[in-house]
PDB file of C-alpha atoms in Angstrom:
ATOM      1  CA  UNK P   1      27.789 -34.201  53.114  1.00 51.00           C
ATOM      2  CA  UNK P   2      27.634 -33.363  56.538  1.00 46.00           C
ATOM      3  CA  UNK P   3      30.969 -33.255  57.526  1.00 48.00           C
ATOM      4  CA  UNK P   4      31.947 -31.287  54.445  1.00 48.00           C
ATOM      5  CA  UNK P   5      32.020 -27.815  56.070  1.00 42.00           C
ATOM      6  CA  UNK P   6      34.078 -29.259  59.067  1.00 45.00           C
ATOM      7  CA  UNK P   7      36.669 -30.203  56.632  1.00 45.00           C
ATOM      8  CA  UNK P   8      36.678 -27.156  54.787  1.00 42.00           C
ATOM      9  CA  UNK P   9      37.346 -25.106  58.070  1.00 42.00           C
ATOM     10  CA  UNK P  10      40.350 -27.184  58.580  1.00 45.00           C
ATOM     11  CA  UNK P  11      41.409 -26.836  55.294  1.00 43.00           C
ATOM     12  CA  UNK P  12      41.153 -23.153  55.493  1.00 42.00           C
ATOM     13  CA  UNK P  13      41.436 -22.239  59.093  1.00 46.00           C
ATOM     14  CA  UNK P  14      43.882 -19.523  60.004  1.00 46.00           C
ATOM     15  CA  UNK P  15      47.345 -19.828  60.922  1.00 45.00           C
ATOM     16  CA  UNK P  16      48.370 -20.972  64.560  1.00 50.00           C
ATOM     17  CA  UNK P  17      48.507 -17.842  66.567  1.00 50.00           C
ATOM     18  CA  UNK P  18      46.095 -15.521  64.258  1.00 51.00           C
ATOM     19  CA  UNK P  19      43.211 -16.326  67.137  1.00 54.00           C
ATOM     20  CA  UNK P  20      42.840 -18.348  70.403  1.00 51.00           C
ATOM     21  CA  UNK P  21      40.614 -20.854  70.105  1.00 56.00           C
ATOM     22  CA  UNK P  22      39.058 -22.444  73.369  1.00 66.00           C
ATOM     23  CA  UNK P  23      38.456 -26.292  73.228  1.00 79.00           C
ATOM     24  CA  UNK P  24      35.149 -27.175  74.799  1.00 81.00           C
ATOM     25  CA  UNK P  25      34.167 -30.636  76.371  1.00 86.00           C
ATOM     26  CA  UNK P  26      31.528 -32.423  74.645  1.00 85.00           C
ATOM     27  CA  UNK P  27      29.326 -31.473  77.814  1.00 87.00           C
ATOM     28  CA  UNK P  28      29.866 -27.795  77.604  1.00 86.00           C
ATOM     29  CA  UNK P  29      29.549 -27.881  73.941  1.00 85.00           C
ATOM     30  CA  UNK P  30      26.107 -29.472  74.125  1.00 85.00           C
ATOM     31  CA  UNK P  31      25.188 -26.787  77.118  1.00 88.00           C
ATOM     32  CA  UNK P  32      25.813 -24.291  74.365  1.00 85.00           C
ATOM     33  CA  UNK P  33      24.443 -25.846  71.409  1.00 85.00           C
ATOM     34  CA  UNK P  34      20.973 -27.199  72.860  1.00 87.00           C
ATOM     35  CA  UNK P  35      18.946 -23.530  73.547  1.00 88.00           C
ATOM     36  CA  UNK P  36      20.059 -22.795  70.152  1.00 87.00           C
ATOM     37  CA  UNK P  37      19.076 -25.895  68.232  1.00 85.00           C
ATOM     38  CA  UNK P  38      15.863 -25.681  70.319  1.00 87.00           C
ATOM     39  CA  UNK P  39      15.057 -22.110  69.229  1.00 87.00           C
ATOM     40  CA  UNK P  40      15.852 -23.090  65.582  1.00 84.00           C
ATOM     41  CA  UNK P  41      13.407 -25.817  65.727  1.00 84.00           C
ATOM     42  CA  UNK P  42      10.892 -23.809  66.979  1.00 86.00           C
ATOM     43  CA  UNK P  43      11.497 -20.774  64.686  1.00 86.00           C
ATOM     44  CA  UNK P  44      10.828 -23.169  61.600  1.00 84.00           C
ATOM     45  CA  UNK P  45       7.790 -24.860  63.115  1.00 85.00           C
ATOM     46  CA  UNK P  46       9.163 -28.303  63.208  1.00 82.00           C
ATOM     47  CA  UNK P  47       7.531 -30.599  65.880  1.00 81.00           C
ATOM     48  CA  UNK P  48       7.978 -34.346  64.863  1.00 79.00           C
ATOM     49  CA  UNK P  49       8.784 -36.521  62.086  1.00 79.00           C
ATOM     50  CA  UNK P  50       5.901 -37.366  60.240  1.00 83.00           C
ATOM     51  CA  UNK P  51       4.337 -41.066  60.521  1.00 82.00           C
ATOM     52  CA  UNK P  52       4.386 -43.906  57.590  1.00 82.00           C
ATOM     53  CA  UNK P  53       1.913 -46.572  57.723  1.00 84.00           C
ATOM     54  CA  UNK P  54       3.163 -49.961  57.771  1.00 86.00           C
ATOM     55  CA  UNK P  55       1.928 -50.656  54.368  1.00 89.00           C
ATOM     56  CA  UNK P  56       3.617 -47.709  52.817  1.00 88.00           C
ATOM     57  CA  UNK P  57       7.012 -48.381  54.851  1.00 90.00           C
ATOM     58  CA  UNK P  58       6.845 -51.798  53.491  1.00 93.00           C
ATOM     59  CA  UNK P  59       6.002 -50.669  50.096  1.00 95.00           C
ATOM     60  CA  UNK P  60       8.932 -48.145  49.918  1.00 95.00           C
ATOM     61  CA  UNK P  61      11.434 -50.614  50.968  1.00 95.00           C
ATOM     62  CA  UNK P  62      10.189 -53.156  48.505  1.00 96.00           C
ATOM     63  CA  UNK P  63      10.883 -50.552  45.868  1.00 96.00           C
ATOM     64  CA  UNK P  64      14.324 -49.470  47.052  1.00 96.00           C
ATOM     65  CA  UNK P  65      15.372 -52.926  47.426  1.00 96.00           C
ATOM     66  CA  UNK P  66      14.498 -53.919  44.056  1.00 95.00           C
ATOM     67  CA  UNK P  67      16.402 -51.251  42.288  1.00 96.00           C
ATOM     68  CA  UNK P  68      19.159 -51.906  44.535  1.00 95.00           C
ATOM     69  CA  UNK P  69      19.514 -55.273  43.421  1.00 94.00           C
ATOM     70  CA  UNK P  70      19.139 -54.149  39.767  1.00 95.00           C
ATOM     71  CA  UNK P  71      21.771 -51.681  40.187  1.00 95.00           C
ATOM     72  CA  UNK P  72      24.001 -54.457  41.709  1.00 93.00           C
ATOM     73  CA  UNK P  73      25.513 -52.323  44.547  1.00 95.00           C
ATOM     74  CA  UNK P  74      25.834 -54.653  47.615  1.00 93.00           C
ATOM     75  CA  UNK P  75      23.860 -53.938  50.668  1.00 94.00           C
ATOM     76  CA  UNK P  76      26.096 -56.061  52.929  1.00 91.00           C
ATOM     77  CA  UNK P  77      28.808 -53.639  54.162  1.00 94.00           C
ATOM     78  CA  UNK P  78      28.020 -51.198  56.957  1.00 95.00           C
ATOM     79  CA  UNK P  79      28.661 -48.288  54.779  1.00 95.00           C
ATOM     80  CA  UNK P  80      26.218 -49.537  52.431  1.00 96.00           C
ATOM     81  CA  UNK P  81      23.712 -50.623  54.972  1.00 95.00           C
ATOM     82  CA  UNK P  82      23.786 -47.334  56.836  1.00 95.00           C
ATOM     83  CA  UNK P  83      23.654 -45.140  53.847  1.00 96.00           C
ATOM     84  CA  UNK P  84      20.461 -47.414  52.701  1.00 96.00           C
ATOM     85  CA  UNK P  85      18.892 -46.644  55.807  1.00 95.00           C
ATOM     86  CA  UNK P  86      19.500 -43.104  55.700  1.00 95.00           C
ATOM     87  CA  UNK P  87      18.236 -42.721  51.923  1.00 96.00           C
ATOM     88  CA  UNK P  88      15.057 -44.899  53.087  1.00 96.00           C
ATOM     89  CA  UNK P  89      14.458 -41.982  55.929  1.00 94.00           C
ATOM     90  CA  UNK P  90      15.207 -39.338  53.528  1.00 95.00           C
ATOM     91  CA  UNK P  91      12.414 -40.622  51.159  1.00 94.00           C
ATOM     92  CA  UNK P  92      10.057 -41.188  53.817  1.00 94.00           C
ATOM     93  CA  UNK P  93      10.014 -38.666  56.312  1.00 93.00           C
ATOM     94  CA  UNK P  94      11.332 -35.830  54.265  1.00 91.00           C
ATOM     95  CA  UNK P  95       9.252 -36.070  51.545  1.00 93.00           C
ATOM     96  CA  UNK P  96       6.214 -37.799  53.086  1.00 91.00           C
ATOM     97  CA  UNK P  97       3.374 -37.059  50.576  1.00 91.00           C
ATOM     98  CA  UNK P  98       5.344 -37.792  47.369  1.00 95.00           C
ATOM     99  CA  UNK P  99       4.448 -40.925  45.510  1.00 95.00           C
ATOM    100  CA  UNK P 100       6.356 -44.180  46.540  1.00 95.00           C
ATOM    101  CA  UNK P 101       8.345 -44.218  43.479  1.00 96.00           C
ATOM    102  CA  UNK P 102       9.662 -41.027  43.637  1.00 97.00           C
ATOM    103  CA  UNK P 103      10.636 -41.174  47.372  1.00 97.00           C
ATOM    104  CA  UNK P 104      12.329 -44.484  46.404  1.00 97.00           C
ATOM    105  CA  UNK P 105      14.331 -42.470  43.677  1.00 98.00           C
ATOM    106  CA  UNK P 106      15.225 -39.669  46.814  1.00 98.00           C
ATOM    107  CA  UNK P 107      16.217 -42.552  49.007  1.00 97.00           C
ATOM    108  CA  UNK P 108      18.293 -44.456  46.339  1.00 98.00           C
ATOM    109  CA  UNK P 109      20.006 -41.144  45.691  1.00 98.00           C
ATOM    110  CA  UNK P 110      20.714 -40.472  49.210  1.00 97.00           C
ATOM    111  CA  UNK P 111      22.287 -44.259  49.116  1.00 97.00           C
ATOM    112  CA  UNK P 112      24.396 -43.736  46.582  1.00 97.00           C
ATOM    113  CA  UNK P 113      25.818 -40.488  47.315  1.00 96.00           C
ATOM    114  CA  UNK P 114      26.671 -41.651  50.929  1.00 96.00           C
ATOM    115  CA  UNK P 115      28.729 -44.394  49.502  1.00 97.00           C
ATOM    116  CA  UNK P 116      30.400 -42.089  46.895  1.00 96.00           C
ATOM    117  CA  UNK P 117      31.400 -39.293  49.508  1.00 94.00           C
ATOM    118  CA  UNK P 118      32.993 -41.979  51.689  1.00 94.00           C
ATOM    119  CA  UNK P 119      34.715 -43.960  49.249  1.00 95.00           C
ATOM    120  CA  UNK P 120      35.918 -41.926  46.649  1.00 94.00           C
ATOM    121  CA  UNK P 121      39.560 -41.319  47.882  1.00 93.00           C
ATOM    122  CA  UNK P 122      39.722 -45.198  47.480  1.00 94.00           C
ATOM    123  CA  UNK P 123      38.344 -45.313  43.837  1.00 95.00           C
ATOM    124  CA  UNK P 124      39.528 -41.780  42.205  1.00 92.00           C
ATOM    125  CA  UNK P 125      40.564 -43.302  39.096  1.00 94.00           C
ATOM    126  CA  UNK P 126      37.243 -44.741  38.315  1.00 95.00           C
ATOM    127  CA  UNK P 127      35.562 -41.563  39.652  1.00 95.00           C
ATOM    128  CA  UNK P 128      38.091 -39.672  37.324  1.00 95.00           C
ATOM    129  CA  UNK P 129      36.208 -41.282  34.340  1.00 95.00           C
ATOM    130  CA  UNK P 130      32.907 -41.066  35.669  1.00 96.00           C
ATOM    131  CA  UNK P 131      31.671 -38.078  34.009  1.00 95.00           C
ATOM    132  CA  UNK P 132      33.252 -38.803  30.563  1.00 95.00           C
ATOM    133  CA  UNK P 133      31.977 -42.124  30.665  1.00 95.00           C
ATOM    134  CA  UNK P 134      28.305 -40.797  31.535  1.00 95.00           C
ATOM    135  CA  UNK P 135      28.382 -38.539  28.812  1.00 95.00           C
ATOM    136  CA  UNK P 136      29.645 -40.678  26.258  1.00 95.00           C
ATOM    137  CA  UNK P 137      27.232 -43.961  27.246  1.00 93.00           C
ATOM    138  CA  UNK P 138      30.205 -46.073  28.260  1.00 95.00           C
ATOM    139  CA  UNK P 139      29.674 -48.745  31.012  1.00 95.00           C
ATOM    140  CA  UNK P 140      30.856 -47.305  34.390  1.00 96.00           C
ATOM    141  CA  UNK P 141      33.846 -49.222  35.922  1.00 94.00           C
ATOM    142  CA  UNK P 142      32.002 -49.668  39.299  1.00 96.00           C
ATOM    143  CA  UNK P 143      28.308 -50.895  40.519  1.00 97.00           C
ATOM    144  CA  UNK P 144      28.268 -47.790  42.546  1.00 97.00           C
ATOM    145  CA  UNK P 145      28.979 -45.524  39.769  1.00 97.00           C
ATOM    146  CA  UNK P 146      26.754 -47.651  37.346  1.00 97.00           C
ATOM    147  CA  UNK P 147      24.181 -46.837  39.931  1.00 97.00           C
ATOM    148  CA  UNK P 148      24.629 -42.781  39.920  1.00 97.00           C
ATOM    149  CA  UNK P 149      24.556 -42.783  36.184  1.00 97.00           C
ATOM    150  CA  UNK P 150      21.284 -44.525  36.232  1.00 97.00           C
ATOM    151  CA  UNK P 151      19.758 -42.131  38.904  1.00 98.00           C
ATOM    152  CA  UNK P 152      20.948 -39.107  37.218  1.00 97.00           C
ATOM    153  CA  UNK P 153      19.214 -40.450  33.925  1.00 97.00           C
ATOM    154  CA  UNK P 154      16.335 -41.772  35.649  1.00 97.00           C
ATOM    155  CA  UNK P 155      15.613 -37.968  37.083  1.00 97.00           C
ATOM    156  CA  UNK P 156      13.694 -37.446  33.931  1.00 97.00           C
ATOM    157  CA  UNK P 157      10.999 -39.915  34.923  1.00 97.00           C
ATOM    158  CA  UNK P 158      10.123 -37.974  38.090  1.00 97.00           C
ATOM    159  CA  UNK P 159      10.986 -34.054  37.180  1.00 97.00           C
ATOM    160  CA  UNK P 160       9.967 -31.695  34.784  1.00 96.00           C
ATOM    161  CA  UNK P 161      13.185 -31.481  32.263  1.00 97.00           C
ATOM    162  CA  UNK P 162      14.344 -28.364  33.268  1.00 96.00           C
ATOM    163  CA  UNK P 163      14.308 -29.437  36.823  1.00 97.00           C
ATOM    164  CA  UNK P 164      15.997 -32.412  35.976  1.00 97.00           C
ATOM    165  CA  UNK P 165      18.620 -30.847  34.289  1.00 97.00           C
ATOM    166  CA  UNK P 166      19.254 -28.978  37.430  1.00 96.00           C
ATOM    167  CA  UNK P 167      19.096 -31.889  39.594  1.00 97.00           C
ATOM    168  CA  UNK P 168      21.821 -33.837  37.067  1.00 97.00           C
ATOM    169  CA  UNK P 169      24.022 -30.533  37.144  1.00 96.00           C
ATOM    170  CA  UNK P 170      24.068 -30.720  40.927  1.00 96.00           C
ATOM    171  CA  UNK P 171      24.647 -34.546  41.377  1.00 96.00           C
ATOM    172  CA  UNK P 172      27.656 -34.089  38.408  1.00 97.00           C
ATOM    173  CA  UNK P 173      28.947 -31.189  40.388  1.00 95.00           C
ATOM    174  CA  UNK P 174      28.991 -33.182  43.816  1.00 95.00           C
ATOM    175  CA  UNK P 175      30.829 -36.479  42.310  1.00 96.00           C
ATOM    176  CA  UNK P 176      33.392 -33.430  40.841  1.00 94.00           C
ATOM    177  CA  UNK P 177      33.721 -31.929  44.548  1.00 94.00           C
ATOM    178  CA  UNK P 178      34.780 -35.221  46.076  1.00 93.00           C
ATOM    179  CA  UNK P 179      37.204 -35.930  42.934  1.00 93.00           C
ATOM    180  CA  UNK P 180      38.656 -32.650  43.788  1.00 92.00           C
ATOM    181  CA  UNK P 181      39.216 -33.621  47.330  1.00 92.00           C
ATOM    182  CA  UNK P 182      41.619 -36.350  46.387  1.00 92.00           C
ATOM    183  CA  UNK P 183      44.094 -33.903  44.327  1.00 90.00           C
ATOM    184  CA  UNK P 184      47.053 -33.185  46.433  1.00 90.00           C
ATOM    185  CA  UNK P 185      47.074 -29.916  44.614  1.00 90.00           C
ATOM    186  CA  UNK P 186      43.614 -28.814  46.175  1.00 86.00           C
ATOM    187  CA  UNK P 187      44.815 -30.116  49.271  1.00 87.00           C
ATOM    188  CA  UNK P 188      48.316 -27.828  49.464  1.00 88.00           C
ATOM    189  CA  UNK P 189      46.199 -24.888  47.671  1.00 88.00           C
ATOM    190  CA  UNK P 190      47.133 -21.512  49.085  1.00 88.00           C
ATOM    191  CA  UNK P 191      44.526 -19.667  50.934  1.00 85.00           C
ATOM    192  CA  UNK P 192      44.646 -16.121  50.303  1.00 87.00           C
ATOM    193  CA  UNK P 193      42.456 -13.157  51.388  1.00 86.00           C
ATOM    194  CA  UNK P 194      41.087 -12.624  48.025  1.00 88.00           C
ATOM    195  CA  UNK P 195      39.302 -15.748  47.609  1.00 85.00           C
ATOM    196  CA  UNK P 196      36.864 -15.178  50.034  1.00 86.00           C
ATOM    197  CA  UNK P 197      33.989 -16.741  48.233  1.00 87.00           C
ATOM    198  CA  UNK P 198      35.939 -19.847  47.538  1.00 86.00           C
ATOM    199  CA  UNK P 199      34.572 -21.736  50.745  1.00 84.00           C
ATOM    200  CA  UNK P 200      30.901 -20.908  49.581  1.00 85.00           C
ATOM    201  CA  UNK P 201      31.677 -21.863  46.103  1.00 86.00           C
ATOM    202  CA  UNK P 202      32.949 -25.258  46.888  1.00 86.00           C
ATOM    203  CA  UNK P 203      30.381 -25.562  49.181  1.00 86.00           C
ATOM    204  CA  UNK P 204      27.801 -25.245  46.621  1.00 85.00           C
ATOM    205  CA  UNK P 205      29.663 -28.026  44.689  1.00 86.00           C
ATOM    206  CA  UNK P 206      29.883 -30.153  47.462  1.00 89.00           C
ATOM    207  CA  UNK P 207      26.140 -29.809  49.172  1.00 89.00           C
ATOM    208  CA  UNK P 208      23.909 -31.279  46.568  1.00 92.00           C
ATOM    209  CA  UNK P 209      21.456 -28.924  47.850  1.00 93.00           C
ATOM    210  CA  UNK P 210      19.639 -28.169  44.242  1.00 95.00           C
ATOM    211  CA  UNK P 211      18.903 -31.434  44.089  1.00 96.00           C
ATOM    212  CA  UNK P 212      17.320 -32.030  47.343  1.00 95.00           C
ATOM    213  CA  UNK P 213      15.349 -28.838  46.713  1.00 95.00           C
ATOM    214  CA  UNK P 214      14.407 -29.956  43.346  1.00 97.00           C
ATOM    215  CA  UNK P 215      13.235 -33.594  45.305  1.00 97.00           C
ATOM    216  CA  UNK P 216      10.414 -31.477  46.572  1.00 96.00           C
ATOM    217  CA  UNK P 217       8.401 -30.837  43.064  1.00 96.00           C
ATOM    218  CA  UNK P 218       8.007 -33.939  41.263  1.00 97.00           C
ATOM    219  CA  UNK P 219       5.941 -33.328  38.124  1.00 96.00           C
ATOM    220  CA  UNK P 220       3.340 -35.943  39.159  1.00 95.00           C
ATOM    221  CA  UNK P 221       2.370 -33.482  42.107  1.00 95.00           C
ATOM    222  CA  UNK P 222       3.617 -30.283  40.887  1.00 95.00           C
ATOM    223  CA  UNK P 223       3.566 -29.705  37.179  1.00 94.00           C
ATOM    224  CA  UNK P 224       3.947 -25.999  36.903  1.00 94.00           C
ATOM    225  CA  UNK P 225       7.233 -25.337  37.683  1.00 94.00           C
ATOM    226  CA  UNK P 226       6.620 -21.098  37.682  1.00 93.00           C
ATOM    227  CA  UNK P 227       4.821 -21.316  40.766  1.00 94.00           C
ATOM    228  CA  UNK P 228       7.863 -22.801  42.823  1.00 93.00           C
ATOM    229  CA  UNK P 229      11.115 -22.077  40.747  1.00 93.00           C
ATOM    230  CA  UNK P 230      11.911 -18.570  42.356  1.00 94.00           C
ATOM    231  CA  UNK P 231      12.145 -20.461  45.511  1.00 93.00           C
ATOM    232  CA  UNK P 232      14.582 -23.189  44.482  1.00 94.00           C
ATOM    233  CA  UNK P 233      18.008 -20.786  45.246  1.00 92.00           C
ATOM    234  CA  UNK P 234      16.772 -19.685  48.741  1.00 92.00           C
ATOM    235  CA  UNK P 235      15.749 -23.592  49.685  1.00 92.00           C
ATOM    236  CA  UNK P 236      19.099 -24.548  48.520  1.00 91.00           C
ATOM    237  CA  UNK P 237      21.106 -22.080  50.666  1.00 89.00           C
ATOM    238  CA  UNK P 238      18.715 -23.201  53.673  1.00 88.00           C
ATOM    239  CA  UNK P 239      19.773 -26.794  52.961  1.00 88.00           C
ATOM    240  CA  UNK P 240      23.161 -26.008  52.994  1.00 86.00           C
ATOM    241  CA  UNK P 241      23.220 -23.774  56.159  1.00 84.00           C
ATOM    242  CA  UNK P 242      21.063 -25.867  58.031  1.00 83.00           C
ATOM    243  CA  UNK P 243      23.022 -29.239  57.380  1.00 82.00           C
ATOM    244  CA  UNK P 244      26.134 -27.532  58.327  1.00 79.00           C
ATOM    245  CA  UNK P 245      24.330 -26.144  61.807  1.00 76.00           C
ATOM    246  CA  UNK P 246      23.114 -29.531  62.760  1.00 75.00           C
ATOM    247  CA  UNK P 247      25.723 -31.771  61.656  1.00 71.00           C
TER     248      UNK P 247
END
């Protein structure tokens, strides 16, 4: 997810000779970016991560671990362990006031999409069948895809049906974007001046940002969707841009 824009830039970069690019050292790059990041965080009012009590931290971890075992996705690989830690942090610190069950859902969703994002090229035949199996109710061929399907269905347990519909669509688009990246025809697709909107279109497919915007409004806390629905597109756009800037 976080590196998706950089891969797009490589894919859609100008031909050699069109422009001169100066290669900066890591220290030079840090010197350029640090004041920009400092100003950015100041402008959005960020101070520090919220605190989490030991009791709630333990409860969240227990709920996530129980569901992970039910999904059958191993936690012992470096990728899975990293994704699980990232998911835990996402649920705990990005949505600190949510009920623990919702935080756990967000954490598990993040864990699974991190794995899918990394391994789709190795399991592309299975991913190619994912959505057809999802809609037909057939079992998935791999635990990680089974987990993704279960999470999409479980969205309706925590969000208004309209929001859950959008969340599910966002998740399915993410899987599609990963699958698209495995296609040789896509990798070799010619770039034309007329396709100026395509990188943004593809970024929307890949970013899952509508899902993460909707994560902020579980039905148990925000039952009236008309109070915030109008903000979802702007939140999704902000998440996309902010993710690209800081990743």
